[in-house]
Short mmCIF file of N, CA and C in Angstrom, two decimals:
data_model
loop_
_atom_site.label_atom_id
_atom_site.label_comp_id
_atom_site.label_asym_id
_atom_site.label_seq_id
_atom_site.Cartn_x
_atom_site.Cartn_y
_atom_site.Cartn_z
N MET A 33 -48.15 -34.99 229.08
CA MET A 33 -48.39 -34.11 229.77
C MET A 33 -49.68 -33.17 229.47
N SER A 34 -50.47 -33.14 230.57
CA SER A 34 -52.04 -32.34 230.13
C SER A 34 -52.18 -31.42 230.58
N LEU A 35 -52.21 -29.98 229.76
CA LEU A 35 -52.17 -28.88 230.50
C LEU A 35 -53.51 -28.49 230.00
N ASN A 36 -53.84 -27.56 231.37
CA ASN A 36 -55.54 -26.89 230.95
C ASN A 36 -55.01 -25.29 230.05
N ASP A 37 -56.14 -24.87 229.75
CA ASP A 37 -55.65 -23.64 229.05
C ASP A 37 -54.48 -22.31 229.32
N GLU A 38 -54.80 -22.41 230.39
CA GLU A 38 -53.93 -21.31 231.62
C GLU A 38 -52.44 -21.55 231.55
N GLU A 39 -52.34 -22.66 232.36
CA GLU A 39 -51.07 -23.27 231.64
C GLU A 39 -50.09 -23.45 230.60
N ARG A 40 -50.91 -23.83 229.71
CA ARG A 40 -50.73 -23.91 227.96
C ARG A 40 -50.28 -22.57 227.62
N LYS A 41 -50.89 -21.16 227.99
CA LYS A 41 -50.70 -20.20 227.72
C LYS A 41 -49.26 -19.67 228.52
N ILE A 42 -49.06 -19.66 229.65
CA ILE A 42 -47.69 -19.61 230.64
C ILE A 42 -46.62 -20.38 229.63
N LEU A 43 -46.85 -21.36 229.60
CA LEU A 43 -45.61 -22.33 228.74
C LEU A 43 -45.42 -21.95 227.50
N VAL A 44 -46.28 -21.83 226.90
CA VAL A 44 -46.16 -21.29 225.40
C VAL A 44 -45.34 -19.57 225.40
N GLY A 45 -45.69 -19.05 226.73
CA GLY A 45 -44.95 -17.82 227.08
C GLY A 45 -43.24 -17.55 226.96
N LEU A 46 -43.58 -18.97 227.92
CA LEU A 46 -42.06 -19.39 228.54
C LEU A 46 -41.22 -19.65 227.38
N GLU A 47 -41.70 -20.36 226.12
CA GLU A 47 -40.88 -20.80 225.08
C GLU A 47 -40.82 -19.64 224.24
N ILE A 48 -41.31 -18.83 224.32
CA ILE A 48 -41.39 -17.85 223.41
C ILE A 48 -40.31 -17.14 223.92
N GLU A 49 -40.35 -16.41 225.03
CA GLU A 49 -39.35 -15.68 225.90
C GLU A 49 -37.70 -16.40 225.78
N LYS A 50 -38.07 -17.43 226.25
CA LYS A 50 -36.58 -18.01 225.86
C LYS A 50 -35.84 -18.26 224.67
N SER A 51 -37.05 -18.02 223.42
CA SER A 51 -36.15 -18.23 222.51
C SER A 51 -35.62 -17.12 222.30
N ARG A 52 -36.41 -16.05 222.27
CA ARG A 52 -35.82 -14.57 222.18
C ARG A 52 -34.67 -14.34 222.91
N ARG A 53 -34.56 -14.83 224.23
CA ARG A 53 -33.38 -14.34 225.22
C ARG A 53 -32.21 -15.44 224.37
N THR A 54 -32.46 -16.43 224.12
CA THR A 54 -31.57 -17.45 223.46
C THR A 54 -31.06 -16.45 222.20
N PHE A 55 -31.59 -16.17 221.04
CA PHE A 55 -31.24 -15.30 219.95
C PHE A 55 -30.76 -14.49 220.44
N SER A 56 -30.48 -13.01 221.01
CA SER A 56 -30.17 -12.06 221.83
C SER A 56 -29.07 -12.38 222.31
N GLU A 57 -28.55 -13.31 222.46
CA GLU A 57 -27.00 -13.70 222.97
C GLU A 57 -26.17 -13.78 221.53
N ILE A 58 -26.50 -14.25 220.78
CA ILE A 58 -25.88 -14.39 219.72
C ILE A 58 -24.97 -12.96 219.39
N GLU A 59 -25.33 -11.91 219.64
CA GLU A 59 -24.51 -10.68 218.96
C GLU A 59 -23.03 -10.67 219.80
N ILE A 60 -23.59 -11.11 221.22
CA ILE A 60 -22.19 -10.97 221.90
C ILE A 60 -20.98 -12.22 221.31
N LEU A 61 -21.43 -13.30 221.21
CA LEU A 61 -21.29 -14.49 220.57
C LEU A 61 -20.06 -14.37 219.10
N ARG A 62 -21.05 -13.55 218.84
CA ARG A 62 -20.61 -13.14 217.20
C ARG A 62 -19.17 -12.00 217.21
N GLN A 63 -19.31 -11.41 218.14
CA GLN A 63 -18.17 -9.96 218.69
C GLN A 63 -17.26 -11.22 218.91
N ALA A 64 -17.54 -12.03 219.77
CA ALA A 64 -16.41 -12.84 220.18
C ALA A 64 -16.19 -13.72 219.25
N GLY A 65 -16.20 -13.98 217.98
CA GLY A 65 -15.56 -15.03 217.01
C GLY A 65 -16.37 -16.65 217.55
N LEU A 66 -17.15 -16.73 218.40
CA LEU A 66 -17.45 -18.27 218.91
C LEU A 66 -18.72 -18.81 218.02
N TRP A 67 -18.07 -19.05 216.85
CA TRP A 67 -19.10 -19.49 215.65
C TRP A 67 -19.75 -20.99 216.28
N ASP A 68 -19.31 -22.10 217.17
CA ASP A 68 -19.71 -23.16 217.49
C ASP A 68 -20.96 -22.46 218.28
N ASN A 69 -20.53 -22.25 219.56
CA ASN A 69 -21.49 -21.04 220.34
C ASN A 69 -22.85 -20.75 219.68
N ILE A 70 -22.32 -19.97 218.59
CA ILE A 70 -22.96 -19.67 217.53
C ILE A 70 -24.49 -20.75 216.86
N ALA A 71 -24.26 -21.34 216.66
CA ALA A 71 -24.69 -22.73 216.23
C ALA A 71 -25.33 -23.09 216.77
N ASN A 72 -24.91 -23.22 218.33
CA ASN A 72 -26.06 -24.22 219.39
C ASN A 72 -27.14 -23.12 219.05
N ARG A 73 -26.72 -21.66 219.86
CA ARG A 73 -27.63 -20.68 220.17
C ARG A 73 -28.66 -20.83 218.82
N LEU A 74 -28.65 -20.45 217.61
CA LEU A 74 -29.42 -20.42 216.53
C LEU A 74 -30.44 -21.22 216.97
N TYR A 75 -29.96 -23.21 216.98
CA TYR A 75 -30.80 -23.81 216.75
C TYR A 75 -31.60 -23.83 218.15
N TYR A 76 -31.08 -23.21 219.32
CA TYR A 76 -31.97 -23.44 220.55
C TYR A 76 -33.17 -22.21 220.32
N ALA A 77 -32.62 -21.04 220.00
CA ALA A 77 -33.45 -20.05 220.06
C ALA A 77 -34.69 -20.37 218.69
N ALA A 78 -34.23 -21.13 217.57
CA ALA A 78 -35.39 -21.62 217.18
C ALA A 78 -36.06 -22.67 217.80
N PHE A 79 -36.05 -23.94 218.20
CA PHE A 79 -36.03 -24.78 218.84
C PHE A 79 -37.32 -24.16 219.69
N HIS A 80 -36.90 -23.10 221.04
CA HIS A 80 -37.81 -22.91 221.43
C HIS A 80 -38.81 -22.61 221.09
N ALA A 81 -38.98 -21.92 219.71
CA ALA A 81 -39.81 -21.05 218.93
C ALA A 81 -40.88 -22.10 218.52
N VAL A 82 -40.17 -23.26 217.90
CA VAL A 82 -41.05 -24.29 217.78
C VAL A 82 -41.27 -24.84 219.01
N SER A 83 -40.95 -25.10 219.73
CA SER A 83 -41.58 -25.52 221.04
C SER A 83 -42.84 -24.86 221.52
N ALA A 84 -42.74 -23.72 221.36
CA ALA A 84 -43.78 -23.05 221.51
C ALA A 84 -44.97 -22.98 220.78
N LEU A 85 -44.82 -23.16 219.78
CA LEU A 85 -45.93 -23.81 218.66
C LEU A 85 -46.76 -24.79 218.94
N LEU A 86 -45.62 -25.80 219.05
CA LEU A 86 -46.41 -26.89 219.29
C LEU A 86 -47.39 -27.30 220.67
N ILE A 87 -46.36 -26.77 221.60
CA ILE A 87 -47.38 -26.75 222.67
C ILE A 87 -48.87 -26.04 222.70
N ASN A 88 -48.61 -24.95 221.70
CA ASN A 88 -49.77 -24.01 222.26
C ASN A 88 -50.67 -24.79 220.90
N ASP A 89 -50.51 -25.56 219.88
CA ASP A 89 -51.16 -26.46 219.24
C ASP A 89 -52.01 -27.06 219.75
N GLY A 90 -51.40 -27.92 221.26
CA GLY A 90 -51.49 -29.17 221.68
C GLY A 90 -50.90 -30.41 221.28
N HIS A 91 -49.53 -30.31 220.66
CA HIS A 91 -48.87 -31.30 220.26
C HIS A 91 -47.41 -31.87 221.12
N PRO A 92 -47.00 -32.98 221.70
CA PRO A 92 -46.48 -33.16 222.58
C PRO A 92 -45.12 -32.80 222.04
N VAL A 93 -43.98 -32.10 222.84
CA VAL A 93 -42.63 -31.89 222.62
C VAL A 93 -41.85 -33.08 223.93
N GLY A 94 -41.26 -33.79 222.81
CA GLY A 94 -40.64 -34.83 224.09
C GLY A 94 -39.13 -34.67 223.74
N THR A 95 -38.69 -34.76 222.35
CA THR A 95 -36.96 -34.90 221.97
C THR A 95 -36.68 -33.78 220.82
N HIS A 96 -35.75 -33.72 220.58
CA HIS A 96 -35.56 -32.79 219.64
C HIS A 96 -35.81 -33.51 218.26
N GLN A 97 -35.39 -34.40 218.06
CA GLN A 97 -35.78 -34.88 216.35
C GLN A 97 -37.34 -34.84 216.61
N GLY A 98 -38.51 -35.29 217.66
CA GLY A 98 -39.79 -35.35 217.65
C GLY A 98 -40.25 -34.03 217.17
N ALA A 99 -39.27 -32.95 217.91
CA ALA A 99 -39.78 -31.67 217.57
C ALA A 99 -39.44 -31.39 215.72
N VAL A 100 -38.99 -31.93 215.37
CA VAL A 100 -38.46 -31.35 213.25
C VAL A 100 -39.45 -32.76 212.80
N VAL A 101 -39.93 -33.58 213.32
CA VAL A 101 -40.91 -34.85 213.19
C VAL A 101 -42.20 -33.89 213.00
N MET A 102 -43.05 -33.48 214.36
CA MET A 102 -43.96 -32.69 214.60
C MET A 102 -44.02 -31.48 213.65
N LEU A 103 -42.85 -30.90 213.79
CA LEU A 103 -43.03 -29.51 212.47
C LEU A 103 -43.62 -29.79 211.29
N HIS A 104 -42.59 -30.70 210.84
CA HIS A 104 -42.93 -31.30 209.36
C HIS A 104 -44.16 -32.25 209.05
N GLN A 105 -44.55 -32.90 209.98
CA GLN A 105 -45.87 -33.17 210.00
C GLN A 105 -47.47 -32.34 209.91
N HIS A 106 -47.32 -31.48 211.01
CA HIS A 106 -48.30 -30.66 211.31
C HIS A 106 -48.38 -29.31 210.52
N TYR A 107 -47.58 -28.91 210.23
CA TYR A 107 -47.07 -27.65 209.58
C TYR A 107 -46.44 -27.79 208.40
N VAL A 108 -45.37 -28.24 207.81
CA VAL A 108 -44.47 -28.35 206.56
C VAL A 108 -45.83 -29.19 205.34
N LYS A 109 -45.70 -30.55 205.99
CA LYS A 109 -46.67 -31.46 204.80
C LYS A 109 -47.97 -30.77 204.44
N THR A 110 -48.75 -29.69 205.69
CA THR A 110 -49.87 -29.54 205.65
C THR A 110 -50.08 -27.85 204.84
N GLY A 111 -48.97 -27.07 204.36
CA GLY A 111 -49.01 -25.97 203.49
C GLY A 111 -48.88 -24.85 204.72
N ILE A 112 -49.01 -24.96 206.28
CA ILE A 112 -49.10 -24.27 206.98
C ILE A 112 -47.46 -23.19 206.84
N LEU A 113 -46.51 -24.15 206.99
CA LEU A 113 -44.70 -23.29 206.61
C LEU A 113 -44.50 -23.87 205.70
N PRO A 114 -43.89 -23.49 204.66
CA PRO A 114 -42.94 -23.50 203.54
C PRO A 114 -41.96 -24.56 203.74
N LYS A 115 -41.55 -25.47 202.91
CA LYS A 115 -41.34 -26.72 202.75
C LYS A 115 -39.89 -26.57 203.23
N GLU A 116 -39.17 -24.79 202.92
CA GLU A 116 -37.75 -24.55 203.16
C GLU A 116 -37.68 -24.21 204.80
N TYR A 117 -38.87 -23.92 205.47
CA TYR A 117 -38.87 -23.69 206.58
C TYR A 117 -38.46 -25.08 207.52
N GLY A 118 -39.14 -26.21 206.99
CA GLY A 118 -39.00 -27.42 207.78
C GLY A 118 -37.34 -28.08 207.25
N THR A 119 -36.97 -27.67 206.26
CA THR A 119 -35.64 -27.77 205.89
C THR A 119 -34.85 -27.45 206.34
N PHE A 120 -35.19 -25.82 206.58
CA PHE A 120 -33.74 -24.92 207.32
C PHE A 120 -33.57 -25.06 209.13
N TYR A 121 -34.83 -25.74 209.49
CA TYR A 121 -34.39 -25.95 211.02
C TYR A 121 -33.93 -27.70 210.96
N SER A 122 -34.37 -28.65 210.54
CA SER A 122 -33.16 -29.46 209.79
C SER A 122 -32.05 -29.36 210.00
N GLN A 123 -31.46 -28.40 209.00
CA GLN A 123 -30.19 -28.20 208.65
C GLN A 123 -29.58 -27.40 210.12
N LEU A 124 -30.70 -26.02 210.89
CA LEU A 124 -30.00 -25.78 211.89
C LEU A 124 -29.68 -27.20 213.11
N GLN A 125 -30.52 -28.27 213.22
CA GLN A 125 -30.65 -29.21 214.22
C GLN A 125 -29.14 -30.00 213.92
N THR A 126 -28.83 -30.20 212.46
CA THR A 126 -27.85 -30.58 212.14
C THR A 126 -26.52 -30.02 212.32
N LEU A 127 -26.58 -28.71 212.33
CA LEU A 127 -25.37 -27.38 211.99
C LEU A 127 -25.01 -27.75 214.00
N ARG A 128 -25.99 -27.71 214.80
CA ARG A 128 -25.83 -27.52 216.10
C ARG A 128 -25.22 -29.23 216.77
N GLU A 129 -25.36 -29.88 216.02
CA GLU A 129 -25.03 -31.61 216.52
C GLU A 129 -23.09 -31.46 215.90
N LYS A 130 -23.34 -31.02 214.69
CA LYS A 130 -21.62 -31.13 214.56
C LYS A 130 -20.99 -30.35 215.29
N ALA A 131 -21.47 -28.78 215.91
CA ALA A 131 -20.67 -27.99 216.37
C ALA A 131 -20.40 -28.26 217.91
N ASP A 132 -21.57 -29.00 218.60
CA ASP A 132 -21.19 -29.32 219.85
C ASP A 132 -20.78 -30.99 220.14
N TYR A 133 -20.71 -31.66 218.97
CA TYR A 133 -20.49 -33.20 219.28
C TYR A 133 -19.17 -33.70 218.70
N ASN A 134 -19.18 -32.93 217.58
CA ASN A 134 -17.85 -33.33 216.61
C ASN A 134 -16.87 -32.77 217.04
N CYS A 135 -16.02 -33.25 218.00
CA CYS A 135 -14.36 -33.00 217.72
C CYS A 135 -13.58 -32.48 216.63
N THR A 136 -14.26 -32.75 215.42
CA THR A 136 -13.28 -32.39 214.41
C THR A 136 -13.65 -31.31 214.09
N TYR A 137 -14.83 -31.03 214.06
CA TYR A 137 -15.44 -29.84 213.07
C TYR A 137 -15.37 -28.43 213.88
N TYR A 138 -15.34 -27.24 213.47
CA TYR A 138 -15.11 -26.00 214.10
C TYR A 138 -16.09 -25.43 213.31
N ALA A 139 -17.25 -24.76 213.57
CA ALA A 139 -18.44 -24.26 212.75
C ALA A 139 -17.62 -22.68 212.50
N THR A 140 -17.47 -22.53 211.09
CA THR A 140 -16.96 -20.83 210.77
C THR A 140 -17.99 -19.67 210.25
N GLU A 141 -17.31 -18.84 210.05
CA GLU A 141 -18.72 -17.63 210.32
C GLU A 141 -19.23 -17.71 208.86
N GLU A 142 -18.62 -18.71 207.89
CA GLU A 142 -19.03 -18.58 206.40
C GLU A 142 -20.74 -19.99 206.81
N ASP A 143 -20.02 -20.79 207.64
CA ASP A 143 -21.08 -21.74 208.14
C ASP A 143 -22.62 -21.03 208.85
N THR A 144 -21.75 -20.35 209.71
CA THR A 144 -22.74 -19.89 211.08
C THR A 144 -23.42 -18.21 210.34
N ALA A 145 -22.68 -17.16 210.45
CA ALA A 145 -23.53 -16.04 209.71
C ALA A 145 -24.24 -16.01 208.96
N PRO A 146 -24.58 -16.46 207.89
CA PRO A 146 -25.70 -16.63 207.22
C PRO A 146 -26.96 -16.91 207.95
N ARG A 147 -26.73 -18.14 208.51
CA ARG A 147 -27.85 -18.23 208.84
C ARG A 147 -28.78 -17.53 210.41
N ILE A 148 -28.00 -16.27 210.67
CA ILE A 148 -28.32 -15.73 211.51
C ILE A 148 -29.53 -14.88 211.26
N ALA A 149 -29.88 -14.26 210.26
CA ALA A 149 -30.94 -13.24 209.97
C ALA A 149 -32.08 -14.59 209.24
N LEU A 150 -31.75 -15.39 208.94
CA LEU A 150 -32.57 -16.46 208.29
C LEU A 150 -33.49 -17.18 209.78
N THR A 151 -32.80 -17.21 211.30
CA THR A 151 -33.28 -17.81 212.21
C THR A 151 -34.21 -16.74 212.40
N GLU A 152 -33.81 -15.82 212.55
CA GLU A 152 -34.76 -14.28 213.33
C GLU A 152 -35.64 -14.88 212.21
N THR A 153 -35.73 -14.62 210.99
CA THR A 153 -37.25 -14.87 210.03
C THR A 153 -37.84 -15.95 210.45
N PHE A 154 -37.18 -17.11 210.74
CA PHE A 154 -37.85 -18.26 211.16
C PHE A 154 -38.40 -18.05 212.60
N ILE A 155 -38.11 -17.66 213.25
CA ILE A 155 -38.44 -17.25 214.52
C ILE A 155 -39.83 -16.56 214.67
N GLU A 156 -39.65 -15.62 214.12
CA GLU A 156 -40.88 -14.46 213.69
C GLU A 156 -42.23 -15.20 213.12
N LYS A 157 -41.16 -16.18 211.79
CA LYS A 157 -42.66 -16.50 211.45
C LYS A 157 -43.60 -17.59 212.02
N VAL A 158 -42.74 -18.62 212.98
CA VAL A 158 -43.16 -19.43 213.72
C VAL A 158 -43.88 -18.97 214.79
N ILE A 159 -43.45 -18.33 215.71
CA ILE A 159 -44.23 -17.27 216.58
C ILE A 159 -45.26 -16.84 216.24
N GLY A 160 -45.23 -16.39 214.79
CA GLY A 160 -46.60 -15.71 214.13
C GLY A 160 -47.83 -16.37 214.50
N LEU A 161 -47.44 -17.72 213.98
CA LEU A 161 -48.27 -18.80 213.81
C LEU A 161 -49.21 -19.07 215.07
N ILE A 162 -48.79 -18.62 216.38
CA ILE A 162 -49.33 -18.98 217.60
C ILE A 162 -50.34 -17.94 217.28
N LYS A 163 -51.98 -18.73 217.87
CA LYS A 163 -53.36 -17.76 218.24
C LYS A 163 -53.05 -17.09 219.47
#
């Protein structure tokens, strides 16, 4: 998809808004003890922030795995983001997939709660890279 500058700016803003709105759902889910749902929301909040960055910089966003690859290729390997950020994003994706698709896995508070603040930091760092 080819975007002009105005379309790109609008889409990036919508992705950032989606990231922040998705992250804001976590506290409600936390109070209800819905850890599988929190794993999902953590990942999607991060995914929308990464999508905003990729779109802003003209990189295609096609699939979830593609977003991981593009983040590593354009931001981690180039030193723009620390390696730990790339690893963390991949871990969020894996946690979300297990929580969403594995009927024998249930995310726990121990698995998920420590990732809440880390995800918030990740999102703000990624959004901060948008010029």
